[in-house]
Tab-separated table of C-alpha atoms in Angstrom:
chain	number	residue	atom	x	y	z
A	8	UNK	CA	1.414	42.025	-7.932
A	9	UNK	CA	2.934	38.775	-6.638
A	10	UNK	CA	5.056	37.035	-9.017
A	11	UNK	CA	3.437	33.846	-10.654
A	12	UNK	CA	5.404	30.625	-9.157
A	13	UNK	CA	7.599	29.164	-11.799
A	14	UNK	CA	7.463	25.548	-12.241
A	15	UNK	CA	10.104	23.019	-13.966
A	16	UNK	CA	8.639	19.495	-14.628
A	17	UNK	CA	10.966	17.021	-14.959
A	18	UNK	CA	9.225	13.862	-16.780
A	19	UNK	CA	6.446	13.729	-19.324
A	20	UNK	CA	5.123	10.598	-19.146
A	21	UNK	CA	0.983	10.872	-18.117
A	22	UNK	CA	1.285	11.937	-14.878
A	23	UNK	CA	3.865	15.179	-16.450
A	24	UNK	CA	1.956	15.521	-18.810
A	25	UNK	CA	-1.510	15.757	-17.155
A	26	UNK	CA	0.293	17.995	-14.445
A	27	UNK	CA	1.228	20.735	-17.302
A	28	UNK	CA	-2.242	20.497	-19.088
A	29	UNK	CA	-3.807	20.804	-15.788
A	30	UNK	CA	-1.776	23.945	-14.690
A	31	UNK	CA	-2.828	25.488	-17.988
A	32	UNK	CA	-6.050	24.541	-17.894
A	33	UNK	CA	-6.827	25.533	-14.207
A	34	UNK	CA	-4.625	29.147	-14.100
A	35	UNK	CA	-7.549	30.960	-12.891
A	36	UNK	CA	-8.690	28.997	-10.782
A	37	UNK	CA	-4.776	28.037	-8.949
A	38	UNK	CA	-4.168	31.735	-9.276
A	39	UNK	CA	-7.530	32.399	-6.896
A	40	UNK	CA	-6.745	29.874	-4.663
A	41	UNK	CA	-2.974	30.526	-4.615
A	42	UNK	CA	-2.798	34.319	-4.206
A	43	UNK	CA	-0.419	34.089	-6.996
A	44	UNK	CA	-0.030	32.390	-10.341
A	45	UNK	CA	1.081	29.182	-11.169
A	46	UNK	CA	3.211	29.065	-15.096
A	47	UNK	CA	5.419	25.733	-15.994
A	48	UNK	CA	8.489	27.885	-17.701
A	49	UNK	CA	10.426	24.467	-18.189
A	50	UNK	CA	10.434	20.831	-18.458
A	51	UNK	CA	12.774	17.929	-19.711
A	52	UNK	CA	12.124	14.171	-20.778
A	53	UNK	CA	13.591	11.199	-22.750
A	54	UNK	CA	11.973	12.376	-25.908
A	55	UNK	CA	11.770	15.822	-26.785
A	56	UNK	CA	9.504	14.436	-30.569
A	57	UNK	CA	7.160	12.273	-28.397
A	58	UNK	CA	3.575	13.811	-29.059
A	59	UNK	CA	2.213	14.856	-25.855
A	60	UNK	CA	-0.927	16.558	-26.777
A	61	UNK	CA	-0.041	19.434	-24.824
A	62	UNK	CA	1.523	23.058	-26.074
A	63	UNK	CA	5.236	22.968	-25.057
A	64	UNK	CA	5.501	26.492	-26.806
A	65	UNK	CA	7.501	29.172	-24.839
A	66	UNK	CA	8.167	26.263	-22.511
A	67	UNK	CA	12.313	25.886	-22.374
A	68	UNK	CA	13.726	21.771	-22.640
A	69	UNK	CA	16.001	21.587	-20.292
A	70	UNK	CA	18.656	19.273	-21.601
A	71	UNK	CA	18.734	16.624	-18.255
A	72	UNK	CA	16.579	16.939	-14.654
A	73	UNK	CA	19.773	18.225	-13.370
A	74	UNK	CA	19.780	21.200	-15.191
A	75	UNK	CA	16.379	21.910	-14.961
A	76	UNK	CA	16.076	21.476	-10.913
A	77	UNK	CA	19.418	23.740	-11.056
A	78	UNK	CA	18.058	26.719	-13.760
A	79	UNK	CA	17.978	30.020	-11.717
A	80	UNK	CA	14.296	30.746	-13.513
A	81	UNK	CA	12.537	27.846	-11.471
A	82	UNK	CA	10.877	28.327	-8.115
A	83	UNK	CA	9.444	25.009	-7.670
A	84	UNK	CA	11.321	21.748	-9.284
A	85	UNK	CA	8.430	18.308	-9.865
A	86	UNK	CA	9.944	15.421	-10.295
A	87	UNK	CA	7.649	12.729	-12.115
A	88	UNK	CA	10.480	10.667	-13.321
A	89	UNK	CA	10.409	7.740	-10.591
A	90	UNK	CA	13.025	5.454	-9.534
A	91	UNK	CA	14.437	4.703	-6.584
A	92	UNK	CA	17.913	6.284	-7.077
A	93	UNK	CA	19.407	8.419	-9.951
A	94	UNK	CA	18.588	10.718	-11.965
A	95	UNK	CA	15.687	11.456	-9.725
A	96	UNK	CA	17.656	11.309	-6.353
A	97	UNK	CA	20.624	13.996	-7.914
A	98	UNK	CA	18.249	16.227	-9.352
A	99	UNK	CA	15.954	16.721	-5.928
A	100	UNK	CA	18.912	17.186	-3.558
A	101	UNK	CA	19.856	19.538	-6.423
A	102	UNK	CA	16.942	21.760	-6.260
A	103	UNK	CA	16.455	21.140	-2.568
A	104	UNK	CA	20.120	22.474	-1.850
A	105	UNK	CA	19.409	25.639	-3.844
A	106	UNK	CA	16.824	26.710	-1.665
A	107	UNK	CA	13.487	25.469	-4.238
A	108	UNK	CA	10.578	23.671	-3.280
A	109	UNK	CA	10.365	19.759	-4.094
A	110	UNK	CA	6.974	18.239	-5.353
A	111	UNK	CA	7.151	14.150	-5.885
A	112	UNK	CA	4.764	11.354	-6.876
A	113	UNK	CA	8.332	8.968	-6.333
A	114	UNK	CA	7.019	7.252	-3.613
A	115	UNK	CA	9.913	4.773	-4.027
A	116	UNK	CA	12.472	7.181	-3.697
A	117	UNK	CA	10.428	8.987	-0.577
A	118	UNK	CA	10.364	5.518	0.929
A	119	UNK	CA	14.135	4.968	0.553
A	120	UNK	CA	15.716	8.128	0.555
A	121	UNK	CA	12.989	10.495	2.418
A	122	UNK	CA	15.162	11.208	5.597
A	123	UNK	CA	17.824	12.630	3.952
A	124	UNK	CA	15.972	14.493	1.552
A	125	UNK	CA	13.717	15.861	4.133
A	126	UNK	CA	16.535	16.760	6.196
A	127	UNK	CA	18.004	19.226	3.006
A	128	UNK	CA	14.913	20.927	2.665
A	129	UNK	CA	14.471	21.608	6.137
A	130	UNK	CA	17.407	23.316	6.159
A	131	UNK	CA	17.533	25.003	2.846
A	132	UNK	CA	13.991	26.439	3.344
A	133	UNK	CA	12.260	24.532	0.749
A	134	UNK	CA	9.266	22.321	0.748
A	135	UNK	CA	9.046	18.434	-0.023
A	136	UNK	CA	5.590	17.360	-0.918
A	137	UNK	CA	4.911	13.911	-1.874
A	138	UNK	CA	1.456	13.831	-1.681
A	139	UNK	CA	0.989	11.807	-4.815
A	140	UNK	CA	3.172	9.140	-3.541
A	141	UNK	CA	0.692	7.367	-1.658
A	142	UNK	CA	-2.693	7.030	-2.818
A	143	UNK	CA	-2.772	9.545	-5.547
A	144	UNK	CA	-5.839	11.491	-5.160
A	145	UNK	CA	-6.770	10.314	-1.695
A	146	UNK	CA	-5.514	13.129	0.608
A	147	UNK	CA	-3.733	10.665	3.375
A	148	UNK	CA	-0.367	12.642	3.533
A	149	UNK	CA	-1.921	16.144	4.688
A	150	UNK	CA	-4.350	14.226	6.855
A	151	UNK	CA	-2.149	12.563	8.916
A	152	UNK	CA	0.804	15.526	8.905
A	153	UNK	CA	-1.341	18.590	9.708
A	154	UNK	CA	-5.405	17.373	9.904
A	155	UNK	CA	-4.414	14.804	12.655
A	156	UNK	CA	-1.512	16.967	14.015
A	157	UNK	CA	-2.930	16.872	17.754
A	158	UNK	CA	-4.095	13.492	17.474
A	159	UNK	CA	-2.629	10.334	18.912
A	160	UNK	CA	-2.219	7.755	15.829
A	161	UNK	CA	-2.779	3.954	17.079
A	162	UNK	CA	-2.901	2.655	14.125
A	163	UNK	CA	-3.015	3.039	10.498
A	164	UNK	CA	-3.859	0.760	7.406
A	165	UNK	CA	-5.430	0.222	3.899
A	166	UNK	CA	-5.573	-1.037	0.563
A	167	UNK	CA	-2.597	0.864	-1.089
A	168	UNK	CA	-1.980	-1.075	-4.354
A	169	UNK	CA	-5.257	-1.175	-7.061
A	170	UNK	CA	-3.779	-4.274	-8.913
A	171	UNK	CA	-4.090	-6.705	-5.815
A	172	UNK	CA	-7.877	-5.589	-5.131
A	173	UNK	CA	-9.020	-5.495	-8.597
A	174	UNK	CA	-7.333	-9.427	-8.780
A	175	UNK	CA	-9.233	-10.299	-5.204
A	176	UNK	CA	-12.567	-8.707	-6.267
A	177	UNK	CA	-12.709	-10.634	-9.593
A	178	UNK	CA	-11.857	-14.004	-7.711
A	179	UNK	CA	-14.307	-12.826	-5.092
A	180	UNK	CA	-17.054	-12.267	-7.322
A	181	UNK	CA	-16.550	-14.357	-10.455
A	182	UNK	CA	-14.864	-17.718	-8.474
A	183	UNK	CA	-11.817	-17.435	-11.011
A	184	UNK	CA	-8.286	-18.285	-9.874
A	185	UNK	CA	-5.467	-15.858	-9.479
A	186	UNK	CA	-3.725	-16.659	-12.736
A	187	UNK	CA	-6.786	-16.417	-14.561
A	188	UNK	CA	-7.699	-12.616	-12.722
A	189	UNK	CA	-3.714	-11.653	-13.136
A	190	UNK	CA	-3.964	-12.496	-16.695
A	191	UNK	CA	-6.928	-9.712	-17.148
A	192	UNK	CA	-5.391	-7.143	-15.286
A	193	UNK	CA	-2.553	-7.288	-17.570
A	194	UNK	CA	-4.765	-7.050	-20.417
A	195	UNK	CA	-6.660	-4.290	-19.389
A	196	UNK	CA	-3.234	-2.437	-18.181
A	197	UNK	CA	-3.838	-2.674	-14.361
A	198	UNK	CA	-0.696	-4.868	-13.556
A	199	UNK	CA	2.595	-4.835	-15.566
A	200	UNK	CA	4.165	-7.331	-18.036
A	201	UNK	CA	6.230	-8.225	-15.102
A	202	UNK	CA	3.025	-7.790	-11.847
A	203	UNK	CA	5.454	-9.011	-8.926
A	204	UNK	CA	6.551	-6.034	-7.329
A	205	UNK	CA	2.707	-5.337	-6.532
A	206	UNK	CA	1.111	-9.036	-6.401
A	207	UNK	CA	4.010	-9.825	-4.187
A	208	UNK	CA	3.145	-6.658	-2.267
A	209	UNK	CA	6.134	-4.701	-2.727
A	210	UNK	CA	4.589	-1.430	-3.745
A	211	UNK	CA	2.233	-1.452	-0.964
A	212	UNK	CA	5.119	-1.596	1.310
A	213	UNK	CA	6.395	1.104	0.241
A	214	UNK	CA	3.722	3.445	0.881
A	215	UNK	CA	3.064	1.961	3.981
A	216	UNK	CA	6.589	3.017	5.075
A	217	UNK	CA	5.942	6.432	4.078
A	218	UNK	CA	2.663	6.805	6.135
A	219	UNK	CA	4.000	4.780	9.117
A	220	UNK	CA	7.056	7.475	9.307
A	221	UNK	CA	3.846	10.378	9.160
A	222	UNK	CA	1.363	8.729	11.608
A	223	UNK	CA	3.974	7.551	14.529
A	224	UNK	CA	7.013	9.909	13.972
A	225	UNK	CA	9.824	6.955	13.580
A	226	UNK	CA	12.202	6.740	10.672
A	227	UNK	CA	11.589	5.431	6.929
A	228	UNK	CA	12.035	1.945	6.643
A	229	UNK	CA	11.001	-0.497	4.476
A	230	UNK	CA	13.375	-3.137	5.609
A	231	UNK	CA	11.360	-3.357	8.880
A	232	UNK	CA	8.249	-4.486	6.672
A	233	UNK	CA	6.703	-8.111	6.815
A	234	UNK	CA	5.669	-8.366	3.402
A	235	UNK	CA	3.341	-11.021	2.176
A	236	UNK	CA	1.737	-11.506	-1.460
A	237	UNK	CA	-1.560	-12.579	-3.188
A	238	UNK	CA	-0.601	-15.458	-4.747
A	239	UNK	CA	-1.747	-17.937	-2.156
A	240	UNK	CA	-4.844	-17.032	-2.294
A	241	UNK	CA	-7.568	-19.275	-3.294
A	242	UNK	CA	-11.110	-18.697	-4.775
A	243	UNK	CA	-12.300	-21.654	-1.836
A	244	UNK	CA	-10.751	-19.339	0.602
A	245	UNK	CA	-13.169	-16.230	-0.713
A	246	UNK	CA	-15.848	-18.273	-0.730
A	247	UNK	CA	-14.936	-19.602	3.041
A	248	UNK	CA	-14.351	-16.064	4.294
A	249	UNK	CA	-17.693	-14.773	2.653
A	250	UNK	CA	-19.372	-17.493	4.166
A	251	UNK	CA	-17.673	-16.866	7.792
A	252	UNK	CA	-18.853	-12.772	7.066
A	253	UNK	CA	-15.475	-11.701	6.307
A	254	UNK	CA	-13.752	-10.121	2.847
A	255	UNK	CA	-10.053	-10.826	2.050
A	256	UNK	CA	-7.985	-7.349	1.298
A	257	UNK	CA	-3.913	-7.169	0.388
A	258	UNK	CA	-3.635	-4.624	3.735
A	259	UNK	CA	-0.993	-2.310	4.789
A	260	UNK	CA	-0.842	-1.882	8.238
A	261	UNK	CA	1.339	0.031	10.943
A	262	UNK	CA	-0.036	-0.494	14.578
A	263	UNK	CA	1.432	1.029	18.006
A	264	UNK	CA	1.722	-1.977	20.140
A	265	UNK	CA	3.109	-2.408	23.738
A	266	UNK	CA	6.461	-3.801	21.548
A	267	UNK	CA	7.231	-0.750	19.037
A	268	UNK	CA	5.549	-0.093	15.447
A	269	UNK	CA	4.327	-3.529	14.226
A	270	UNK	CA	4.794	-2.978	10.117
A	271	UNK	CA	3.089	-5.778	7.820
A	272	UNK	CA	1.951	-6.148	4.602
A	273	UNK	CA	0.060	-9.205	4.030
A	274	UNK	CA	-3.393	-11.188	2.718
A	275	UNK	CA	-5.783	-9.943	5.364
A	276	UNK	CA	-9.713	-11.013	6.490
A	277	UNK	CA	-11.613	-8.170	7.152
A	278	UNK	CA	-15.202	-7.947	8.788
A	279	UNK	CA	-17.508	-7.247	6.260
A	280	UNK	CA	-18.891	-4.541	7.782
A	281	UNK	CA	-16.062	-2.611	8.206
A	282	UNK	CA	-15.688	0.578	5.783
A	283	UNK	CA	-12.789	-0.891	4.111
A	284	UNK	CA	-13.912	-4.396	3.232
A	285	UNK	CA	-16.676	-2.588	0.806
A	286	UNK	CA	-13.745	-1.000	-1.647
A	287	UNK	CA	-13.723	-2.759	-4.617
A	288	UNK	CA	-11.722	-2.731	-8.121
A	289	UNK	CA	-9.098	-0.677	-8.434
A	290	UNK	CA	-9.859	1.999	-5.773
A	291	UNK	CA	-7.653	2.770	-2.625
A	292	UNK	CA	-8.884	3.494	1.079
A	293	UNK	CA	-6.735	4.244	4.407
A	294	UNK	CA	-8.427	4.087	7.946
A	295	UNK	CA	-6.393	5.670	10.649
A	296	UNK	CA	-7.439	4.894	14.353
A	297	UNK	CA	-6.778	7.471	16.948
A	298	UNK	CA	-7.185	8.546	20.365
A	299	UNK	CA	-10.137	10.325	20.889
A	300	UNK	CA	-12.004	9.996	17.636
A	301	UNK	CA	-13.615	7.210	15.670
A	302	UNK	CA	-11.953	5.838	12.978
A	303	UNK	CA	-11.228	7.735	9.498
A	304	UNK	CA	-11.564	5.631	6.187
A	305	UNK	CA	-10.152	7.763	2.849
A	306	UNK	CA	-11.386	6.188	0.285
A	307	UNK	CA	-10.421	6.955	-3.800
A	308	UNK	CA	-8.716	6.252	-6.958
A	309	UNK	CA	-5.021	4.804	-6.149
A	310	UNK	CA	-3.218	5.390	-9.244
A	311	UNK	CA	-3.898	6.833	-12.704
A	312	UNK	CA	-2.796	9.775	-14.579
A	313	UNK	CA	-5.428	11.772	-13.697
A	314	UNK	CA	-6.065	11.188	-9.890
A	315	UNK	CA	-1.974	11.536	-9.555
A	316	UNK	CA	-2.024	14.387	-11.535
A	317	UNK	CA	-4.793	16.451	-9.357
A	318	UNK	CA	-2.688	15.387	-5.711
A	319	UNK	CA	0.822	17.246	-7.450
A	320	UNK	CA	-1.351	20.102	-8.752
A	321	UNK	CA	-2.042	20.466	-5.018
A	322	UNK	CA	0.882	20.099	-4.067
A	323	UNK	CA	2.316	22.731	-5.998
A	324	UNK	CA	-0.348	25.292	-4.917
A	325	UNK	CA	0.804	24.665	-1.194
A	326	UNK	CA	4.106	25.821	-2.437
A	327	UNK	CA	2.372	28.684	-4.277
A	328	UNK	CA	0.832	29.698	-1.343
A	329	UNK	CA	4.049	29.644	0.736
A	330	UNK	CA	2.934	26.624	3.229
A	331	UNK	CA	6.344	25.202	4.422
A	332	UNK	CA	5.419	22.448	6.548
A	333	UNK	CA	7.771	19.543	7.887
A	334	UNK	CA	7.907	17.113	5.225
A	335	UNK	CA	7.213	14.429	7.915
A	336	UNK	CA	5.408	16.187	10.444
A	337	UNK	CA	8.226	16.191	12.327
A	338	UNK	CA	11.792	17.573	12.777
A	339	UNK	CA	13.531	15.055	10.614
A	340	UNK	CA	16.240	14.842	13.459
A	341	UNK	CA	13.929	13.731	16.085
A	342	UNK	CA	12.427	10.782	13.902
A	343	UNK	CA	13.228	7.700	15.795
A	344	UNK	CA	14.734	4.890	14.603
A	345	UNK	CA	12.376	1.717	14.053
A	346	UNK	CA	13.094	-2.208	13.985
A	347	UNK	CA	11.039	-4.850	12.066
A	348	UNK	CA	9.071	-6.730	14.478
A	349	UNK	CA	8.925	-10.668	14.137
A	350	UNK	CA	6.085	-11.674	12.379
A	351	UNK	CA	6.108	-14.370	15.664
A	352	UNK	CA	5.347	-12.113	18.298
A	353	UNK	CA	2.397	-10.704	16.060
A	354	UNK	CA	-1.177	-11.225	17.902
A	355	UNK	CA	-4.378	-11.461	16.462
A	356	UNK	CA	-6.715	-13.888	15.020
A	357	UNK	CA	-6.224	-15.851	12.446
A	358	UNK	CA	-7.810	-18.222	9.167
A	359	UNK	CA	-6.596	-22.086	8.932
A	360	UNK	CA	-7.730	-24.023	6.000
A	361	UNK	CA	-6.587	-27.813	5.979
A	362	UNK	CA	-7.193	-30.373	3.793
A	363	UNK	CA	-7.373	-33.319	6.940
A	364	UNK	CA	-7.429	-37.128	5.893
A	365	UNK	CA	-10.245	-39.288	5.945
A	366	UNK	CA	-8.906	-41.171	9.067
A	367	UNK	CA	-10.034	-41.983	12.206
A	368	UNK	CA	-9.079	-39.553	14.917
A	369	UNK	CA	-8.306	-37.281	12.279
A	370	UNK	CA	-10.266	-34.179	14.352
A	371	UNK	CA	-8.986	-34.982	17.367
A	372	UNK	CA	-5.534	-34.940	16.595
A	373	UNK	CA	-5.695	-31.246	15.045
A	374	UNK	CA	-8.296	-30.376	18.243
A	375	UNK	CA	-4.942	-31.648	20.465
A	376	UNK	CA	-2.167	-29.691	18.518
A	377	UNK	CA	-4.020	-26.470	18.727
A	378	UNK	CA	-4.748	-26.895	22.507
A	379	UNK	CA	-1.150	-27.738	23.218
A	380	UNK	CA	-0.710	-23.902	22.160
A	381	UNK	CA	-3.475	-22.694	24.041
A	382	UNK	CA	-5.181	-22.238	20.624
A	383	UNK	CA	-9.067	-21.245	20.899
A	384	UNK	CA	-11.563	-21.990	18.070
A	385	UNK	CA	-13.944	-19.464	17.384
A	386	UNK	CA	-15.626	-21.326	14.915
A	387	UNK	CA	-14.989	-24.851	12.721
A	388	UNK	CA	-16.655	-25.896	9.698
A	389	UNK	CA	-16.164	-28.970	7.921
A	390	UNK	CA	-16.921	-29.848	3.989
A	391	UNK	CA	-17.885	-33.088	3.062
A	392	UNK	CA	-17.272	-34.149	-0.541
A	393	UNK	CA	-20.089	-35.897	-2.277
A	394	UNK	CA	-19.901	-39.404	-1.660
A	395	UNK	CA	-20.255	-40.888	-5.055
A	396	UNK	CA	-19.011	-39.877	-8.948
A	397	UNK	CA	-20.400	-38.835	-12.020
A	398	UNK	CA	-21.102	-42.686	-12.838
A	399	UNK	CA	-22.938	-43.314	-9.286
A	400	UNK	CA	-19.778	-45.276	-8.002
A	401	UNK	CA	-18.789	-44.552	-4.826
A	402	UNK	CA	-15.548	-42.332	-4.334
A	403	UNK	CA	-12.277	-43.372	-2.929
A	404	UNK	CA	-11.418	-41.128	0.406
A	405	UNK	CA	-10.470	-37.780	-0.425
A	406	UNK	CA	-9.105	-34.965	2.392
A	407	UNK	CA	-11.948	-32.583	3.633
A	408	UNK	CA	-11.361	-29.285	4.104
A	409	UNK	CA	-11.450	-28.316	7.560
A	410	UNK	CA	-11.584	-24.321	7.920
A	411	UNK	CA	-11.109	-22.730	11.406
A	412	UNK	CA	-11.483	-19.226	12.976
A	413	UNK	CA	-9.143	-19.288	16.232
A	414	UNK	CA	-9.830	-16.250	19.027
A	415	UNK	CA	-6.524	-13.845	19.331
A	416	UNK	CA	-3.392	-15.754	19.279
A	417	UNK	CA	0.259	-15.599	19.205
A	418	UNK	CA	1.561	-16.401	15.333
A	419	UNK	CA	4.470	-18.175	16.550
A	420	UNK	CA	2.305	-20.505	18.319
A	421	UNK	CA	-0.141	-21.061	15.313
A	422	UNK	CA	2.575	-22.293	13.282
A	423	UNK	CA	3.916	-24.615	15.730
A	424	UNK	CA	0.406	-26.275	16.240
A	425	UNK	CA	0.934	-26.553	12.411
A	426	UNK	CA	3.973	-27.815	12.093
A	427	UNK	CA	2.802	-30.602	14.866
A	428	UNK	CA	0.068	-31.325	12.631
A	429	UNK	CA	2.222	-31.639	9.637
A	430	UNK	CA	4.237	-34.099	11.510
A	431	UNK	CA	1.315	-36.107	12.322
A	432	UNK	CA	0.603	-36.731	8.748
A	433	UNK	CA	-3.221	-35.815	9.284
A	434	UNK	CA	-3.509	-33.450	6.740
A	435	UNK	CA	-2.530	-33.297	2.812
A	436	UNK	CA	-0.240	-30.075	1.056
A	437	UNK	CA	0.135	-26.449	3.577
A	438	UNK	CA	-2.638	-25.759	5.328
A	439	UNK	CA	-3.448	-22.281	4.325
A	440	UNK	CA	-3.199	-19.001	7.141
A	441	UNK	CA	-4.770	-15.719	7.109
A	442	UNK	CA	-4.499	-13.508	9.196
A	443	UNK	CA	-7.632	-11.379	10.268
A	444	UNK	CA	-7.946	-7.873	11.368
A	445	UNK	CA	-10.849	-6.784	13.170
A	446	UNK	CA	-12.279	-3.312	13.595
């Protein structure tokens, strides 16, 4: 008989804690799967009093994640503490260095410090699996580091981050502003007390680092990210963009261009018939384009204790089963290094709204700045206000929104026709950009 795989979770929180019911719970069926069995013989947390509603009996409490990824009766060390840096950081390369496997839902710490760890269990023997760390229960890590392993990746991106689409969807389909949406996904527990590392799009930057490094074999870093937030955003820009057949999506996306690995995380108008402009709420989706086949769209829940829960579970049984593979795909020495590309020298198509004066020439002014940049309009509509008020007296001159769709541009050259604009006092407040990626 094999000897059952001996787990030590480090962090209890409802991710741990669903991990250790679920492992009890699912024995048999981890044990058929796994050739062997799967038995948490330790864990360690903050509190050791906190009610859990799970049996910690015959489980040892390790007194810190130190001494639990270092205890001589664990095989396989899960750290479900998070953080960027310590104690999570100590207590992997602590485990990793004595030879045991690594399983991770710390997708900050995989973005930051995923070379180097990847590097100690590579030589050391042991796996790092961080499934969990992007997408929870959406399968994107295997997919793109063994199910696409003979596939050319062009191009990878998704919704990553639940909070910004459930926000967008309610504006989208109830006309409410940001603040107003932001304010319920607080109350329901969607977005934290403090929501800016996600509305400003922060954590999806994060995991978009993580699956650039898997789909195009370059270093970890987040520092070469554009990163863009919600906040902007504007229920007359939903409407516009619904109107125009297009859905806006907070997108992660890593493209090969003719330039190096163009990283961005931005507001982003997607066709409406494309597979990832019909996820809605909270859920998560990841297309990958490659050579040779037509694109994939994963689509599931993000986040939760569950879904996160059921992506370390698997996890674990890889490790049960003895599958070592390269945490990145790759040899983490022949990662290559990547830069951030300017934002400038990004190409695509792009969303102006501007609120233009009520003056003569007004059009043709804008019409002149955009062709000075060898700007092409797709399409142009134009809202007139209602002439008159409430009281049948005729309004004073108010700006009009102007929205226009331009054909594939440089950025650099969009906000110079902008800034010319600006300068020609045509138009009231910023005019409002979004960028738009097509299928």
């Amino acid at each position: 008989m094999v000897a059952p795989l001996k787990v030590g979770i480090a962090g209890l929180g409802t991710v741990g804690a669903e991990v250790a019911r679920l492992i009890e719970q699912q024995g048999r069926m981890l044990s058929a799967r796994s050739g062997r069995g799967v038995r948490v013989v330790a864990v360690t947390a903050r509190s050791k009093v906190k009610k859990r509603g799970i049996d910690l009996r015959g489980i040892v409490w390790a007194k810190n994640p130190l001494a639990l990824a270092s205890d001589p009766e664990v095989d396989c060390f899960v750290e479900l503490m998070g953080g960027s840096g310590e104690p999570a950081l100590s207590a992997i390369e602590a485990a990793l260095k004595s030879g045991k496997s690594v399983v991770t839902a710390n997708k900050a710490l995989i973005a930051r410090h995923g070379l180097r760890l990847a590097k100690l269990a590579e030589k050391n023997g042991g796996a790092l699996n961080f499934e969990a760390a992007v997408g929870a229960a959406i399968p994107v890590v295997k997919t793109l580091r063994e199910g696409l392993a003979g596939t050319t990746v062009n191009r990878v991106y998704g919704i990553l981050n639940g909070t910004c689409n459930y926000i967008l969807t309610r504006m989208e389909q109830e006309g409410l502003s940001f603040a107003e949406c932001l304010k319920d996904a607080q109350r329901l527990g969607y977005a934290e007390a403090n929501p800016s590392f996600d509305v400003d799009g922060h954590d999806t930057a994060q995991k978009l680092a993580i699956l650039a490094s898997l789909a195009f074999g370059t270093k970890i870093a987040q520092s070469a990210i554009y990163v863009e937030g919600i906040s902007s955003i504007k229920p007359e820009d939903l409407r516009a963009a619904a109107e125009l057949g297009y859905r806006v999506k907070l997108l992660g996306v890593a493209v090969r261009t003719a330039k190096g690995i163009e990283q961005r995380v931005h507001p982003t108008m997607v066709p409406k018939s494309s597979s990832i402009a019909q996820v809605m709420g909270v859920t998560n989706a990841v297309t990958i384009d490659g050579d040779g086949i037509p694109p994939i769209t994963l689509v599931g829940p993000g986040a939760g204790g569950a879904a996160t829960a059921s992506a370390v579970v698997a996890d674990i049984a890889d490790v049960a089963r003895d599958i070592r593979a390269l945490p990145f795909g790759r040899p983490a020495e022949r990662l290559r290094e990547t830069k951030k590309a300017p934002m400038e020298r990004h190409e695509g198509g792009y969303y102006i709204r501007l609120m233009a004066r009520d003056l003569a020439g007004t059009a043709a002014t804008i019409a002149t700045r955009l062709a000075e940049q060898k700007i092409s309009i797709e399409s142009i509509v134009q809202r007139h206000p209602d002439g008159v008020d409430a009281n049948g007296m005729a309004r004073k001159a108010a700006p009009v929104p102007v929205i226009l769709i331009t054909y594939a541009t440089h950025e650099d050259a969009v906000h110079r026709a902008l800034a010319a604009v600006q300068r020609d006092k045509v138009i009231s407040g910023r005019p409002q950009v979004i960028r738009i990626e097509k299928n």
